[in-house]
Amino acid sequence: MIDSVLNIAFCLSTAITLVILFLPSQYQPGTSSATNAQHGSQKPKTSVQILVLGDIGRSPRMQYHALSIANRGGQVVIIGYKESDPHPDIVSHPNISIVPLHPHPAILQTSNKLLFTIYGPLKVLFQIACLWKCLAYTTKPARWLLVQNPPSIPSLAIASIVCFLRRTRLVIDWHNFGYSILALKLGNSHPLVKLSIWYEKFFCKSATAHFCVTNAMATVLKRDFALQAPVLPLHDRPASHFHPIVELDVRREFLASLPETKTARSSLAAGTLRVLVSSTSWTADEDFSILIDALLQYSELATTTHPQLPDVLAIITGKGPQKEMYLKQIVAHEQAGKLQRVTIRTAWLSVPDYAQLLASAALGVSLHTSSSGVDLPMKVVDMFGAGLPVVGWSQFEAWPELVTEGRNGMGFGSSAELSDRLVLLFGDDSRLESLRVGAQKESLWRWEDEWDPIAGSLLGLHY
Ligand SMILES: *[C@@H]1O[C@H](CO)[C@@H](O)[C@H](O)[C@H]1NC(C)=O
């Protein structure tokens, strides 16, 4: 009897000792800066870990956070997948380091609905193990952990538990809602979607503060998620490599240098061609047929009742699964003679060339539809950064936070409306020009202007 009690006591105490031994180390104010102090440079003002459960290189907003923090004297560790190259300023920055996450086995990736419900949990188990190791052991404890949401599973849960154990302050950067994206895949009433709503609402409660991309999203977070901690809207702003080109001849020269304009040099020089730019992910979320239909209607009008309309060259950038399907449709329309006044070309441009294209084109088109209604397309933000007016799909709540109707862009809700906007703007240079002036004004407001008073002051990084 006594023997077995002793045995149990021994096992228990061993287990407790093991747990304590393996607990992640905690953040101690003033000591986490040891790395820099050793090199004799100035002590960092704070330490921030940035977690993104996605490709770091394709997470512009988290990279801007990292640069802003590091430039203001904070020490940054970015944790995420390293698939594409991160921003060169990140790679070369002395105050930023990257801790890559192991990618999950490729075999667990599927678009099949049934397989997704089996593979999904396996993938999550794998991610839990990787995240736990990275956040609790590989990295030193930091003052702050800034986590991108979505994806929320499992990052939000792991982040809030690790923050509790390490005495790190958690800040969630809401780009959208995890459940609304899952609902696109599985439908609103799927039990996993319901579970995901509960999960997101539960784990976000432990955060010290929240950033989000629109005022509309802040309203939803305060109302539906009943958050007590501060919810701070922090609007996306364009990257520094997007800026307007004011001189018309410089814009024309750049357009003429593109292979896509090879067959249109004379009309470009004569000013009878308008270049439209759109960037699409070629997925079911973005209905590209709206743009094709609108261009078909435009071409029809320009060949019949409105011959004074200029020719249009539509340059479409982006990669995605439905690209081939749409390209076939476009060729079929061309062969049927339905695109006489419109040319559609796809392009894959380097980052600087894309920035120049936006600054040189006449009009940008956004087909982004929103899963939650309260997120916004970064592509439109970049277009404004380049001083390019935008027409965009506007049937969601947050749209007016980005585009002021008639001042820097216009909204549409159908291909017929898009076609109307194209006729209106391409048929009247002064109208298009006044939108351009509005977009150029918009381009003056940059990320730092937005970031400093909100995120900078929360993190104690006054410039
Ligand atoms: C890096 O951080 C230090 C403080 O730790 C700061 O003095 C320095 O200016 C930062 N470096 C850059 C390139 O921003």
Short mmCIF file of C-alpha atoms and ligand atoms in Angstrom, two decimals, residues 36 41-46 67 69-75 93-95, ligand 1:
data_model
loop_
_atom_site.label_atom_id
_atom_site.label_comp_id
_atom_site.label_asym_id
_atom_site.label_seq_id
_atom_site.Cartn_x
_atom_site.Cartn_y
_atom_site.Cartn_z
CA ASN A 36 23.03 43.32 -29.30
CA SER A 41 25.83 48.65 -30.33
CA GLN A 42 22.92 50.54 -28.85
CA LYS A 43 20.40 48.57 -26.81
CA PRO A 44 17.20 47.79 -28.75
CA LYS A 45 14.18 49.76 -27.62
CA THR A 46 12.01 46.66 -27.62
CA LEU A 67 10.81 47.23 -41.24
CA ILE A 69 9.84 48.31 -35.94
CA ALA A 70 13.47 47.66 -36.88
CA ASN A 71 14.03 51.16 -38.31
CA ARG A 72 12.79 52.63 -35.06
CA GLY A 73 15.29 50.66 -33.01
CA GLY A 74 13.32 47.51 -32.16
CA GLN A 75 14.76 44.01 -32.52
CA HIS A 93 18.52 44.73 -42.05
CA PRO A 94 20.82 44.31 -39.03
CA ASN A 95 17.86 44.37 -36.60
C1 LIG B 1 18.99 48.89 -35.09
O1 LIG B 1 18.64 49.05 -33.74
C2 LIG B 1 19.49 49.92 -33.00
C3 LIG B 1 19.04 49.87 -31.57
O2 LIG B 1 19.13 48.56 -31.15
C4 LIG B 1 19.40 51.31 -33.56
O3 LIG B 1 20.28 52.18 -32.86
C5 LIG B 1 19.77 51.26 -35.05
O4 LIG B 1 19.57 52.52 -35.63
C6 LIG B 1 18.93 50.23 -35.79
N1 LIG B 1 19.48 50.06 -37.12
C7 LIG B 1 18.82 50.45 -38.22
C8 LIG B 1 19.52 50.21 -39.50
O5 LIG B 1 17.73 50.94 -38.20
#
